[in-house]
mmCIF file of C-alpha atoms and ligand atoms in Angstrom:
data_model
loop_
_atom_site.group_PDB
_atom_site.id
_atom_site.type_symbol
_atom_site.label_atom_id
_atom_site.label_comp_id
_atom_site.label_asym_id
_atom_site.label_seq_id
_atom_site.Cartn_x
_atom_site.Cartn_y
_atom_site.Cartn_z
ATOM 1 C CA UNK A 1 -13.926 12.326 -9.986
ATOM 2 C CA UNK A 2 -10.241 12.013 -10.908
ATOM 3 C CA UNK A 3 -8.827 8.505 -11.180
ATOM 4 C CA UNK A 4 -5.878 6.732 -12.735
ATOM 5 C CA UNK A 5 -7.943 5.780 -15.769
ATOM 6 C CA UNK A 6 -8.837 9.367 -16.661
ATOM 7 C CA UNK A 7 -5.370 10.895 -16.701
ATOM 8 C CA UNK A 8 -2.976 7.965 -16.596
ATOM 9 C CA UNK A 9 -2.298 7.521 -20.282
ATOM 10 C CA UNK A 10 -0.899 10.973 -21.074
ATOM 11 C CA UNK A 11 1.369 10.944 -18.046
ATOM 12 C CA UNK A 12 2.483 7.422 -18.913
ATOM 13 C CA UNK A 13 3.313 8.259 -22.501
ATOM 14 C CA UNK A 14 5.834 10.959 -21.569
ATOM 15 C CA UNK A 15 7.751 8.506 -19.395
ATOM 16 C CA UNK A 16 7.592 5.710 -21.910
ATOM 17 C CA UNK A 17 9.003 8.112 -24.532
ATOM 18 C CA UNK A 18 11.903 8.511 -22.146
ATOM 19 C CA UNK A 19 12.252 4.725 -21.767
ATOM 20 C CA UNK A 20 12.158 4.300 -25.532
ATOM 21 C CA UNK A 21 14.987 6.798 -25.868
ATOM 22 C CA UNK A 22 16.990 4.260 -23.823
ATOM 23 C CA UNK A 23 17.536 6.735 -21.045
ATOM 24 C CA UNK A 24 17.823 5.010 -17.689
ATOM 25 C CA UNK A 25 15.076 6.136 -15.285
ATOM 26 C CA UNK A 26 16.056 7.431 -11.841
ATOM 27 C CA UNK A 27 14.290 5.973 -8.798
ATOM 28 C CA UNK A 28 13.732 7.290 -5.308
ATOM 29 C CA UNK A 29 12.900 4.296 -3.107
ATOM 30 C CA UNK A 30 11.217 5.379 0.121
ATOM 31 C CA UNK A 31 11.268 2.600 2.698
ATOM 32 C CA UNK A 32 14.225 0.808 1.089
ATOM 33 C CA UNK A 33 14.913 -1.585 3.975
ATOM 34 C CA UNK A 34 11.344 -2.962 4.173
ATOM 35 C CA UNK A 35 9.987 -5.910 2.212
ATOM 36 C CA UNK A 36 8.637 -3.808 -0.702
ATOM 37 C CA UNK A 37 11.881 -1.798 -0.825
ATOM 38 C CA UNK A 38 13.925 -5.005 -1.036
ATOM 39 C CA UNK A 39 11.712 -6.471 -3.761
ATOM 40 C CA UNK A 40 11.980 -3.182 -5.703
ATOM 41 C CA UNK A 41 15.774 -3.413 -5.568
ATOM 42 C CA UNK A 42 15.533 -6.981 -6.907
ATOM 43 C CA UNK A 43 13.649 -5.591 -9.903
ATOM 44 C CA UNK A 44 16.278 -2.854 -10.341
ATOM 45 C CA UNK A 45 19.026 -5.552 -10.288
ATOM 46 C CA UNK A 46 17.174 -7.329 -13.104
ATOM 47 C CA UNK A 47 17.107 -4.171 -15.275
ATOM 48 C CA UNK A 48 20.499 -2.489 -14.762
ATOM 49 C CA UNK A 49 20.207 -0.519 -18.023
ATOM 50 C CA UNK A 50 16.658 0.725 -17.502
ATOM 51 C CA UNK A 51 16.723 1.909 -13.893
ATOM 52 C CA UNK A 52 19.198 3.443 -11.487
ATOM 53 C CA UNK A 53 18.771 4.533 -7.879
ATOM 54 C CA UNK A 54 18.922 8.259 -7.115
ATOM 55 C CA UNK A 55 17.723 8.096 -3.523
ATOM 56 C CA UNK A 56 17.109 5.508 -0.811
ATOM 57 C CA UNK A 57 15.338 6.198 2.457
ATOM 58 C CA UNK A 58 15.122 4.019 5.550
ATOM 59 C CA UNK A 59 13.965 4.402 9.123
ATOM 60 C CA UNK A 60 15.604 1.323 10.601
ATOM 61 C CA UNK A 61 17.934 -1.554 9.629
ATOM 62 C CA UNK A 62 20.507 1.086 8.720
ATOM 63 C CA UNK A 63 23.259 -1.514 8.255
ATOM 64 C CA UNK A 64 21.211 -3.029 5.419
ATOM 65 C CA UNK A 65 20.709 0.311 3.767
ATOM 66 C CA UNK A 66 24.389 1.158 4.100
ATOM 67 C CA UNK A 67 25.203 -2.038 2.183
ATOM 68 C CA UNK A 68 22.610 -1.019 -0.442
ATOM 69 C CA UNK A 69 24.293 2.382 -0.782
ATOM 70 C CA UNK A 70 27.550 0.591 -1.652
ATOM 71 C CA UNK A 71 25.768 -1.583 -4.188
ATOM 72 C CA UNK A 72 23.557 1.030 -5.880
ATOM 73 C CA UNK A 73 25.570 4.246 -5.327
ATOM 74 C CA UNK A 74 22.590 6.625 -4.977
ATOM 75 C CA UNK A 75 23.088 10.399 -4.829
ATOM 76 C CA UNK A 76 21.144 10.515 -1.537
ATOM 77 C CA UNK A 77 20.649 8.263 1.439
ATOM 78 C CA UNK A 78 17.942 9.538 3.791
ATOM 79 C CA UNK A 79 17.934 8.164 7.340
ATOM 80 C CA UNK A 80 14.537 9.287 8.618
ATOM 81 C CA UNK A 81 15.145 8.519 12.314
ATOM 82 C CA UNK A 82 17.603 11.166 13.615
ATOM 83 C CA UNK A 83 18.491 9.220 16.790
ATOM 84 C CA UNK A 84 19.529 6.023 15.014
ATOM 85 C CA UNK A 85 21.238 7.961 12.219
ATOM 86 C CA UNK A 86 23.426 10.029 14.519
ATOM 87 C CA UNK A 87 24.252 7.042 16.746
ATOM 88 C CA UNK A 88 25.737 5.183 13.787
ATOM 89 C CA UNK A 89 29.353 5.281 12.563
ATOM 90 C CA UNK A 90 28.594 5.494 8.847
ATOM 91 C CA UNK A 91 30.794 4.056 6.162
ATOM 92 C CA UNK A 92 29.385 5.365 2.881
ATOM 93 C CA UNK A 93 30.842 5.797 -0.591
ATOM 94 C CA UNK A 94 32.054 9.367 -1.113
ATOM 95 C CA UNK A 95 29.431 10.274 -3.707
ATOM 96 C CA UNK A 96 26.507 9.347 -1.427
ATOM 97 C CA UNK A 97 25.111 12.324 0.484
ATOM 98 C CA UNK A 98 23.659 11.334 3.868
ATOM 99 C CA UNK A 99 20.534 13.295 4.827
ATOM 100 C CA UNK A 100 18.956 12.932 8.252
ATOM 101 C CA UNK A 101 15.336 13.421 9.301
ATOM 102 C CA UNK A 102 11.899 12.678 7.842
ATOM 103 C CA UNK A 103 11.585 16.053 6.071
ATOM 104 C CA UNK A 104 14.533 15.220 3.807
ATOM 105 C CA UNK A 105 12.345 12.647 2.031
ATOM 106 C CA UNK A 106 10.175 15.445 0.675
ATOM 107 C CA UNK A 107 13.263 17.207 -0.655
ATOM 108 C CA UNK A 108 14.836 14.244 -2.466
ATOM 109 C CA UNK A 109 11.653 13.138 -4.258
ATOM 110 C CA UNK A 110 11.546 16.549 -5.966
ATOM 111 C CA UNK A 111 15.104 16.204 -7.317
ATOM 112 C CA UNK A 112 15.080 16.509 -11.090
ATOM 113 C CA UNK A 113 17.066 13.271 -11.450
ATOM 114 C CA UNK A 114 14.137 11.345 -9.919
ATOM 115 C CA UNK A 115 11.689 10.035 -12.543
ATOM 116 C CA UNK A 116 9.832 7.480 -10.388
ATOM 117 C CA UNK A 117 9.152 7.523 -6.663
ATOM 118 C CA UNK A 118 8.524 4.133 -5.068
ATOM 119 C CA UNK A 119 6.420 4.985 -2.005
ATOM 120 C CA UNK A 120 6.990 2.002 0.286
ATOM 121 C CA UNK A 121 7.125 3.597 3.729
ATOM 122 C CA UNK A 122 4.623 1.772 5.940
ATOM 123 C CA UNK A 123 1.696 3.569 7.529
ATOM 124 C CA UNK A 124 0.919 7.220 8.128
ATOM 125 C CA UNK A 125 4.655 8.052 7.999
ATOM 126 C CA UNK A 126 4.470 7.596 4.229
ATOM 127 C CA UNK A 127 2.021 10.419 3.594
ATOM 128 C CA UNK A 128 4.296 13.455 3.289
ATOM 129 C CA UNK A 129 6.813 11.831 0.943
ATOM 130 C CA UNK A 130 4.062 10.520 -1.316
ATOM 131 C CA UNK A 131 2.283 13.872 -1.279
ATOM 132 C CA UNK A 132 5.547 15.666 -2.204
ATOM 133 C CA UNK A 133 6.059 13.262 -5.124
ATOM 134 C CA UNK A 134 2.496 13.864 -6.370
ATOM 135 C CA UNK A 135 2.974 17.597 -5.912
ATOM 136 C CA UNK A 136 6.151 17.439 -8.023
ATOM 137 C CA UNK A 137 4.263 15.586 -10.792
ATOM 138 C CA UNK A 138 6.357 12.400 -10.583
ATOM 139 C CA UNK A 139 5.362 8.881 -11.479
ATOM 140 C CA UNK A 140 4.536 7.313 -8.118
ATOM 141 C CA UNK A 141 4.649 3.555 -7.665
ATOM 142 C CA UNK A 142 2.408 3.386 -4.645
ATOM 143 C CA UNK A 143 2.797 0.698 -1.995
ATOM 144 C CA UNK A 144 1.839 3.049 0.827
ATOM 145 C CA UNK A 145 -1.939 2.527 0.737
ATOM 146 C CA UNK A 146 -2.379 4.784 3.785
ATOM 147 C CA UNK A 147 -1.815 7.849 1.591
ATOM 148 C CA UNK A 148 -5.038 7.102 -0.285
ATOM 149 C CA UNK A 149 -6.882 5.824 2.772
ATOM 150 C CA UNK A 150 -6.156 9.063 4.641
ATOM 151 C CA UNK A 151 -6.283 11.645 1.887
ATOM 152 C CA UNK A 152 -7.444 9.900 -1.294
ATOM 153 C CA UNK A 153 -9.680 12.668 -2.511
ATOM 154 C CA UNK A 154 -7.013 15.387 -2.143
ATOM 155 C CA UNK A 155 -4.203 13.203 -3.509
ATOM 156 C CA UNK A 156 -6.088 12.212 -6.684
ATOM 157 C CA UNK A 157 -7.168 15.811 -7.232
ATOM 158 C CA UNK A 158 -3.578 17.038 -6.840
ATOM 159 C CA UNK A 159 -2.283 14.295 -9.172
ATOM 160 C CA UNK A 160 -4.707 15.452 -11.866
ATOM 161 C CA UNK A 161 -3.424 19.019 -11.487
ATOM 162 C CA UNK A 162 0.297 18.198 -11.555
ATOM 163 C CA UNK A 163 0.198 15.335 -14.081
ATOM 164 C CA UNK A 164 1.575 12.893 -11.496
ATOM 165 C CA UNK A 165 0.785 9.293 -12.386
ATOM 166 C CA UNK A 166 -0.085 7.053 -9.453
ATOM 167 C CA UNK A 167 0.398 3.395 -10.219
ATOM 168 C CA UNK A 168 -0.509 0.782 -7.640
ATOM 169 C CA UNK A 169 2.027 -1.660 -6.220
ATOM 170 C CA UNK A 170 -0.550 -3.166 -3.894
ATOM 171 C CA UNK A 171 -1.047 -6.527 -5.640
ATOM 172 C CA UNK A 172 -4.873 -6.309 -5.677
ATOM 173 C CA UNK A 173 -4.938 -2.820 -7.156
ATOM 174 C CA UNK A 174 -2.259 -3.675 -9.678
ATOM 175 C CA UNK A 175 -4.390 -6.676 -10.701
ATOM 176 C CA UNK A 176 -7.459 -4.468 -11.132
ATOM 177 C CA UNK A 177 -5.473 -1.921 -13.115
ATOM 178 C CA UNK A 178 -4.152 -4.700 -15.367
ATOM 179 C CA UNK A 179 -7.551 -6.387 -15.753
ATOM 180 C CA UNK A 180 -9.167 -3.069 -16.664
ATOM 181 C CA UNK A 181 -6.756 -2.894 -19.567
ATOM 182 C CA UNK A 182 -4.466 -0.402 -17.784
ATOM 183 C CA UNK A 183 -6.254 2.711 -18.955
ATOM 184 C CA UNK A 184 -9.657 1.278 -19.899
ATOM 185 C CA UNK A 185 -13.071 2.899 -19.607
ATOM 186 C CA UNK A 186 -14.562 2.869 -16.102
ATOM 187 C CA UNK A 187 -18.085 3.176 -17.564
ATOM 188 C CA UNK A 188 -17.736 -0.376 -18.871
ATOM 189 C CA UNK A 189 -16.939 -1.726 -15.408
ATOM 190 C CA UNK A 190 -19.764 -2.974 -13.215
ATOM 191 C CA UNK A 191 -17.763 -4.009 -10.141
ATOM 192 C CA UNK A 192 -14.246 -4.506 -9.006
ATOM 193 C CA UNK A 193 -13.628 -7.605 -6.917
ATOM 194 C CA UNK A 194 -10.756 -7.540 -4.442
ATOM 195 C CA UNK A 195 -9.497 -10.946 -3.427
ATOM 196 C CA UNK A 196 -8.468 -11.598 0.176
ATOM 197 C CA UNK A 197 -6.445 -14.556 1.454
ATOM 198 C CA UNK A 198 -8.583 -14.464 4.592
ATOM 199 C CA UNK A 199 -5.419 -14.523 6.695
ATOM 200 C CA UNK A 200 -4.458 -17.230 9.183
ATOM 201 C CA UNK A 201 -7.776 -17.222 11.089
ATOM 202 C CA UNK A 202 -10.272 -17.738 8.296
ATOM 203 C CA UNK A 203 -11.830 -20.809 9.953
ATOM 204 C CA UNK A 204 -11.730 -19.733 13.599
ATOM 205 C CA UNK A 205 -14.942 -19.342 15.577
ATOM 206 C CA UNK A 206 -15.724 -15.995 17.265
ATOM 207 C CA UNK A 207 -14.692 -17.507 20.630
ATOM 208 C CA UNK A 208 -11.343 -18.673 19.198
ATOM 209 C CA UNK A 209 -10.798 -15.243 17.611
ATOM 210 C CA UNK A 210 -11.095 -13.650 21.071
ATOM 211 C CA UNK A 211 -8.069 -15.662 22.224
ATOM 212 C CA UNK A 212 -5.742 -15.130 19.256
ATOM 213 C CA UNK A 213 -2.157 -14.498 20.410
ATOM 214 C CA UNK A 214 0.352 -12.030 18.964
ATOM 215 C CA UNK A 215 2.662 -14.777 17.697
ATOM 216 C CA UNK A 216 -0.194 -16.616 15.948
ATOM 217 C CA UNK A 217 -1.326 -13.358 14.303
ATOM 218 C CA UNK A 218 2.196 -12.711 13.013
ATOM 219 C CA UNK A 219 2.211 -15.947 10.953
ATOM 220 C CA UNK A 220 0.626 -15.267 7.536
ATOM 221 C CA UNK A 221 -0.124 -18.316 5.346
ATOM 222 C CA UNK A 222 0.867 -16.935 1.921
ATOM 223 C CA UNK A 223 2.624 -13.556 2.103
ATOM 224 C CA UNK A 224 5.806 -12.723 4.014
ATOM 225 C CA UNK A 225 5.411 -9.081 5.115
ATOM 226 C CA UNK A 226 6.170 -6.644 7.929
ATOM 227 C CA UNK A 227 4.391 -6.976 11.345
ATOM 228 C CA UNK A 228 1.836 -4.167 10.901
ATOM 229 C CA UNK A 229 0.438 -5.410 7.604
ATOM 230 C CA UNK A 230 0.545 -9.032 8.836
ATOM 231 C CA UNK A 231 -1.708 -8.128 11.773
ATOM 232 C CA UNK A 232 -3.911 -6.147 9.365
ATOM 233 C CA UNK A 233 -4.232 -9.287 7.214
ATOM 234 C CA UNK A 234 -5.232 -11.357 10.233
ATOM 235 C CA UNK A 235 -7.986 -8.884 11.215
ATOM 236 C CA UNK A 236 -8.835 -8.271 7.526
ATOM 237 C CA UNK A 237 -8.298 -4.568 8.226
ATOM 238 C CA UNK A 238 -5.778 -4.724 5.386
ATOM 239 C CA UNK A 239 -8.645 -5.555 3.015
ATOM 240 C CA UNK A 240 -10.728 -2.787 4.569
ATOM 241 C CA UNK A 241 -7.936 -0.300 3.834
ATOM 242 C CA UNK A 242 -7.681 -1.711 0.302
ATOM 243 C CA UNK A 243 -11.412 -1.138 -0.287
ATOM 244 C CA UNK A 244 -10.880 2.521 0.645
ATOM 245 C CA UNK A 245 -7.696 2.688 -1.455
ATOM 246 C CA UNK A 246 -9.573 1.292 -4.484
ATOM 247 C CA UNK A 247 -12.439 3.722 -3.979
ATOM 248 C CA UNK A 248 -10.098 6.697 -4.509
ATOM 249 C CA UNK A 249 -7.545 5.220 -6.898
ATOM 250 C CA UNK A 250 -10.161 4.056 -9.395
ATOM 251 C CA UNK A 251 -12.761 6.724 -8.595
ATOM 252 C CA UNK A 252 -15.371 4.006 -8.034
ATOM 253 C CA UNK A 253 -18.092 4.152 -5.385
ATOM 254 C CA UNK A 254 -18.128 1.681 -2.496
ATOM 255 C CA UNK A 255 -21.255 -0.107 -3.799
ATOM 256 C CA UNK A 256 -19.245 -1.188 -6.873
ATOM 257 C CA UNK A 257 -16.466 -2.778 -4.793
ATOM 258 C CA UNK A 258 -16.713 -6.389 -3.615
ATOM 259 C CA UNK A 259 -14.401 -8.577 -1.560
ATOM 260 C CA UNK A 260 -14.100 -12.313 -2.044
ATOM 261 C CA UNK A 261 -12.000 -14.684 0.051
ATOM 262 C CA UNK A 262 -9.532 -16.650 -2.060
ATOM 263 C CA UNK A 263 -7.129 -18.559 0.209
ATOM 264 C CA UNK A 264 -4.577 -19.497 -2.490
ATOM 265 C CA UNK A 265 -3.628 -15.855 -3.262
ATOM 266 C CA UNK A 266 -3.133 -16.659 -6.948
ATOM 267 C CA UNK A 267 -5.947 -14.514 -8.352
ATOM 268 C CA UNK A 268 -4.897 -11.065 -7.188
ATOM 269 C CA UNK A 269 -8.219 -9.396 -8.013
ATOM 270 C CA UNK A 270 -10.853 -9.214 -10.735
ATOM 271 C CA UNK A 271 -12.944 -6.792 -12.737
ATOM 272 C CA UNK A 272 -16.531 -7.554 -13.711
ATOM 273 C CA UNK A 273 -17.621 -5.638 -16.797
ATOM 274 C CA UNK A 274 -21.157 -4.494 -17.615
ATOM 275 C CA UNK A 275 -21.751 -7.429 -19.967
ATOM 276 C CA UNK A 276 -20.944 -9.943 -17.199
ATOM 277 C CA UNK A 277 -17.397 -10.817 -18.324
ATOM 278 C CA UNK A 278 -14.948 -11.134 -15.447
ATOM 279 C CA UNK A 279 -11.222 -10.621 -16.049
ATOM 280 C CA UNK A 280 -8.686 -11.675 -13.435
ATOM 281 C CA UNK A 281 -4.927 -11.364 -13.030
ATOM 282 C CA UNK A 282 -3.149 -14.495 -11.791
ATOM 283 C CA UNK A 283 0.435 -15.089 -10.711
ATOM 284 C CA UNK A 284 2.201 -16.671 -7.728
ATOM 285 C CA UNK A 285 2.295 -14.389 -4.676
ATOM 286 C CA UNK A 286 5.436 -12.388 -5.525
ATOM 287 C CA UNK A 287 5.448 -8.614 -5.085
ATOM 288 C CA UNK A 288 8.164 -8.190 -7.704
ATOM 289 C CA UNK A 289 5.519 -8.507 -10.448
ATOM 290 C CA UNK A 290 3.268 -5.570 -9.422
ATOM 291 C CA UNK A 291 6.386 -3.523 -8.595
ATOM 292 C CA UNK A 292 7.888 -4.215 -12.001
ATOM 293 C CA UNK A 293 4.621 -3.434 -13.793
ATOM 294 C CA UNK A 294 4.452 -0.047 -12.044
ATOM 295 C CA UNK A 295 8.037 0.701 -13.085
ATOM 296 C CA UNK A 296 7.855 -0.474 -16.709
ATOM 297 C CA UNK A 297 4.196 0.450 -17.455
ATOM 298 C CA UNK A 298 2.835 0.586 -20.099
ATOM 299 C CA UNK A 299 5.342 -2.028 -21.240
ATOM 300 C CA UNK A 300 5.773 -5.597 -20.001
ATOM 301 C CA UNK A 301 9.199 -7.205 -19.792
ATOM 302 C CA UNK A 302 10.602 -10.575 -18.733
ATOM 303 C CA UNK A 303 11.680 -10.092 -15.114
ATOM 304 C CA UNK A 304 12.545 -11.869 -11.868
ATOM 305 C CA UNK A 305 9.004 -12.640 -10.601
ATOM 306 C CA UNK A 306 8.108 -16.295 -10.111
ATOM 307 C CA UNK A 307 5.753 -17.908 -12.617
ATOM 308 C CA UNK A 308 2.724 -20.174 -12.530
ATOM 309 C CA UNK A 309 3.626 -23.810 -13.022
ATOM 310 C CA UNK A 310 0.878 -25.236 -15.232
ATOM 311 C CA UNK A 311 2.354 -28.749 -15.083
ATOM 312 C CA UNK A 312 1.062 -29.074 -11.497
ATOM 313 C CA UNK A 313 -2.590 -29.161 -10.496
ATOM 314 C CA UNK A 314 -3.980 -25.946 -9.028
ATOM 315 C CA UNK A 315 -7.313 -25.387 -7.455
ATOM 316 C CA UNK A 316 -8.827 -22.017 -6.864
ATOM 317 C CA UNK A 317 -11.463 -21.466 -4.181
ATOM 318 C CA UNK A 318 -13.643 -18.424 -3.686
ATOM 319 C CA UNK A 319 -16.100 -17.676 -0.902
ATOM 320 C CA UNK A 320 -17.824 -14.590 0.450
ATOM 321 C CA UNK A 321 -16.221 -13.063 3.547
ATOM 322 C CA UNK A 322 -17.975 -13.346 6.915
ATOM 323 C CA UNK A 323 -18.401 -9.723 7.972
ATOM 324 C CA UNK A 324 -19.622 -10.728 11.424
ATOM 325 C CA UNK A 325 -16.429 -12.614 12.226
ATOM 326 C CA UNK A 326 -14.252 -9.973 10.526
ATOM 327 C CA UNK A 327 -15.948 -6.684 11.487
ATOM 328 C CA UNK A 328 -12.924 -4.633 10.352
ATOM 329 C CA UNK A 329 -13.966 -5.308 6.785
ATOM 330 C CA UNK A 330 -17.432 -3.923 7.472
ATOM 331 C CA UNK A 331 -15.767 -0.765 8.797
ATOM 332 C CA UNK A 332 -13.788 -0.487 5.550
ATOM 333 C CA UNK A 333 -16.953 -0.403 3.430
ATOM 334 C CA UNK A 334 -18.543 2.107 5.806
ATOM 335 C CA UNK A 335 -15.511 4.394 5.576
ATOM 336 C CA UNK A 336 -15.329 4.035 1.773
ATOM 337 C CA UNK A 337 -18.969 5.218 1.673
ATOM 338 C CA UNK A 338 -18.487 8.053 4.191
ATOM 339 C CA UNK A 339 -15.267 9.455 2.649
ATOM 340 C CA UNK A 340 -14.150 12.809 4.057
ATOM 341 C CA UNK A 341 -12.182 12.434 7.287
ATOM 342 C CA UNK A 342 -13.314 8.857 8.014
ATOM 343 C CA UNK A 343 -10.342 7.201 6.269
ATOM 344 C CA UNK A 344 -7.749 9.205 8.202
ATOM 345 C CA UNK A 345 -9.441 8.382 11.504
ATOM 346 C CA UNK A 346 -9.789 4.672 10.763
ATOM 347 C CA UNK A 347 -6.178 4.438 9.608
ATOM 348 C CA UNK A 348 -4.766 6.214 12.674
ATOM 349 C CA UNK A 349 -7.015 4.335 15.091
ATOM 350 C CA UNK A 350 -5.973 1.030 13.524
ATOM 351 C CA UNK A 351 -2.235 1.797 13.555
ATOM 352 C CA UNK A 352 -2.447 2.721 17.236
ATOM 353 C CA UNK A 353 -4.629 -0.312 18.027
ATOM 354 C CA UNK A 354 -2.191 -2.682 16.295
ATOM 355 C CA UNK A 355 0.649 -1.223 18.408
ATOM 356 C CA UNK A 356 -1.377 -1.849 21.552
ATOM 357 C CA UNK A 357 -2.200 -5.394 20.403
ATOM 358 C CA UNK A 358 1.495 -6.109 19.708
ATOM 359 C CA UNK A 359 2.328 -4.725 23.164
ATOM 360 C CA UNK A 360 -0.164 -7.131 24.731
ATOM 361 C CA UNK A 361 -2.550 -4.351 25.821
ATOM 362 C CA UNK A 362 -5.480 -5.152 23.530
ATOM 363 C CA UNK A 363 -7.049 -8.436 22.565
ATOM 364 C CA UNK A 364 -7.336 -9.405 18.914
ATOM 365 C CA UNK A 365 -11.028 -8.520 18.474
ATOM 366 C CA UNK A 366 -10.546 -5.287 20.433
ATOM 367 C CA UNK A 367 -8.760 -3.862 17.380
ATOM 368 C CA UNK A 368 -11.974 -3.543 15.361
ATOM 369 C CA UNK A 369 -14.113 -2.650 18.413
ATOM 370 C CA UNK A 370 -11.779 0.180 19.355
ATOM 371 C CA UNK A 371 -11.522 1.447 15.763
ATOM 372 C CA UNK A 372 -15.304 1.483 15.476
ATOM 373 C CA UNK A 373 -15.623 3.487 18.725
ATOM 374 C CA UNK A 374 -12.991 6.072 17.757
ATOM 375 C CA UNK A 375 -14.565 6.456 14.307
ATOM 376 C CA UNK A 376 -18.021 6.986 15.824
ATOM 377 C CA UNK A 377 -16.748 9.769 18.107
ATOM 378 C CA UNK A 378 -14.847 11.870 15.600
ATOM 379 C CA UNK A 379 -15.984 15.199 14.202
ATOM 380 C CA UNK A 380 -16.640 14.376 10.545
ATOM 381 C CA UNK A 381 -15.722 16.747 7.715
ATOM 382 C CA UNK A 382 -16.704 16.010 4.124
ATOM 383 C CA UNK A 383 -13.900 17.870 2.331
ATOM 384 C CA UNK A 384 -11.029 18.151 4.792
ATOM 385 C CA UNK A 385 -7.748 19.946 4.172
ATOM 386 C CA UNK A 386 -4.468 18.084 4.629
ATOM 387 C CA UNK A 387 -3.977 20.034 7.869
ATOM 388 C CA UNK A 388 -7.274 18.854 9.340
ATOM 389 C CA UNK A 389 -6.514 15.291 8.208
ATOM 390 C CA UNK A 390 -3.196 15.375 10.075
ATOM 391 C CA UNK A 391 -4.766 16.855 13.189
ATOM 392 C CA UNK A 392 -7.488 14.169 13.215
ATOM 393 C CA UNK A 393 -4.773 11.567 12.734
ATOM 394 C CA UNK A 394 -3.131 12.762 15.972
ATOM 395 C CA UNK A 395 -6.504 12.960 17.748
ATOM 396 C CA UNK A 396 -7.414 9.372 16.817
ATOM 397 C CA UNK A 397 -4.057 8.041 18.101
ATOM 398 C CA UNK A 398 -4.572 9.791 21.435
ATOM 399 C CA UNK A 399 -8.138 8.435 21.673
ATOM 400 C CA UNK A 400 -6.842 4.942 21.001
ATOM 401 C CA UNK A 401 -4.276 5.193 23.813
ATOM 402 C CA UNK A 402 -7.165 5.816 26.220
ATOM 403 C CA UNK A 403 -9.563 3.217 24.808
ATOM 404 C CA UNK A 404 -10.839 0.544 27.196
ATOM 405 C CA UNK A 405 -13.277 -2.274 26.510
ATOM 406 C CA UNK A 406 -16.616 -1.757 28.258
ATOM 407 C CA UNK A 407 -17.583 -4.961 30.061
HETATM 408 MG MG1 MG B 1 -2.634 -5.969 -0.936
#
């Protein structure tokens, strides 16, 4: 099984040679107007001599990305939604080439001026750009967990062939990577332990969970994120997707992955070694730290991320998750065990279910019920091609549109 531990170091050393030669590294930031894109640009602002922007892509909030083009002067600006892009009267610096349409993302990530691709497009839409970056052997700072959830086996295999280095931006996976010693020996690891904030509904009863409203689900206690991932945090589907992501990224079987609820979101995850030692990574909830680590790895540098204040009292709580109240998490472990096409189906079913929940068509607990039903009805393949993954993705979305609760 390929994983970031087995081939990460050689790929990392070629880039760090480049950093040591004081050459500024070129970034392609996919999903530049989202929260991860904005935090990435904060890190770039903090290291003007080490990084420069070659390409920015955005689907919406085009006025924001236009302002970013003036600030960072990339070679390419990709507007992935043709309708919004053509409706806009653009005012761009002369050197910035405007490219329109989702396929242009795959072209710009392959540009030879791009050293690192920050894959921060949300959801299934991020797959092709991330795949193209892996195919081109780039360093990929991966925020788009769906790529690994949908096609983890193929992506890790392809990365091993091309020498692409996938480094996690997801805070939990970055924490695990750091706690493992960023290149350590997986044989010495007994378990990895993903922490979960538990979301806003940790203490609700099953009856209260039935009546959760859209606006309540959109308020996350510790992280400020986009609507899709905020709903996923409330259902704990986000943690389910992270279990699947970890299974492929670290090449570790589902029985060696645990989830623990930790409401403070200060311990971002932990690794338990074979001798019983547990190493954790702590920091305030600030995505600029895992982003920066993925960009500067294997080095650490003083950067803009907020720091722990040890002059104040902190308390850290941990408790096992209640899989009966949060059945999405149970689905995540099942899918991590099943592998094959299960991840693509769960991801698509969940994206479509979250849309229906946000539109007021599904109730909160219907999200996991509907995902479980769609998953149970799909035609499973153990080693799917990318084509069959994409066709099952479309199938699962159609199934979800038709889903009705039986009762
Ligand atoms: Mg996360």
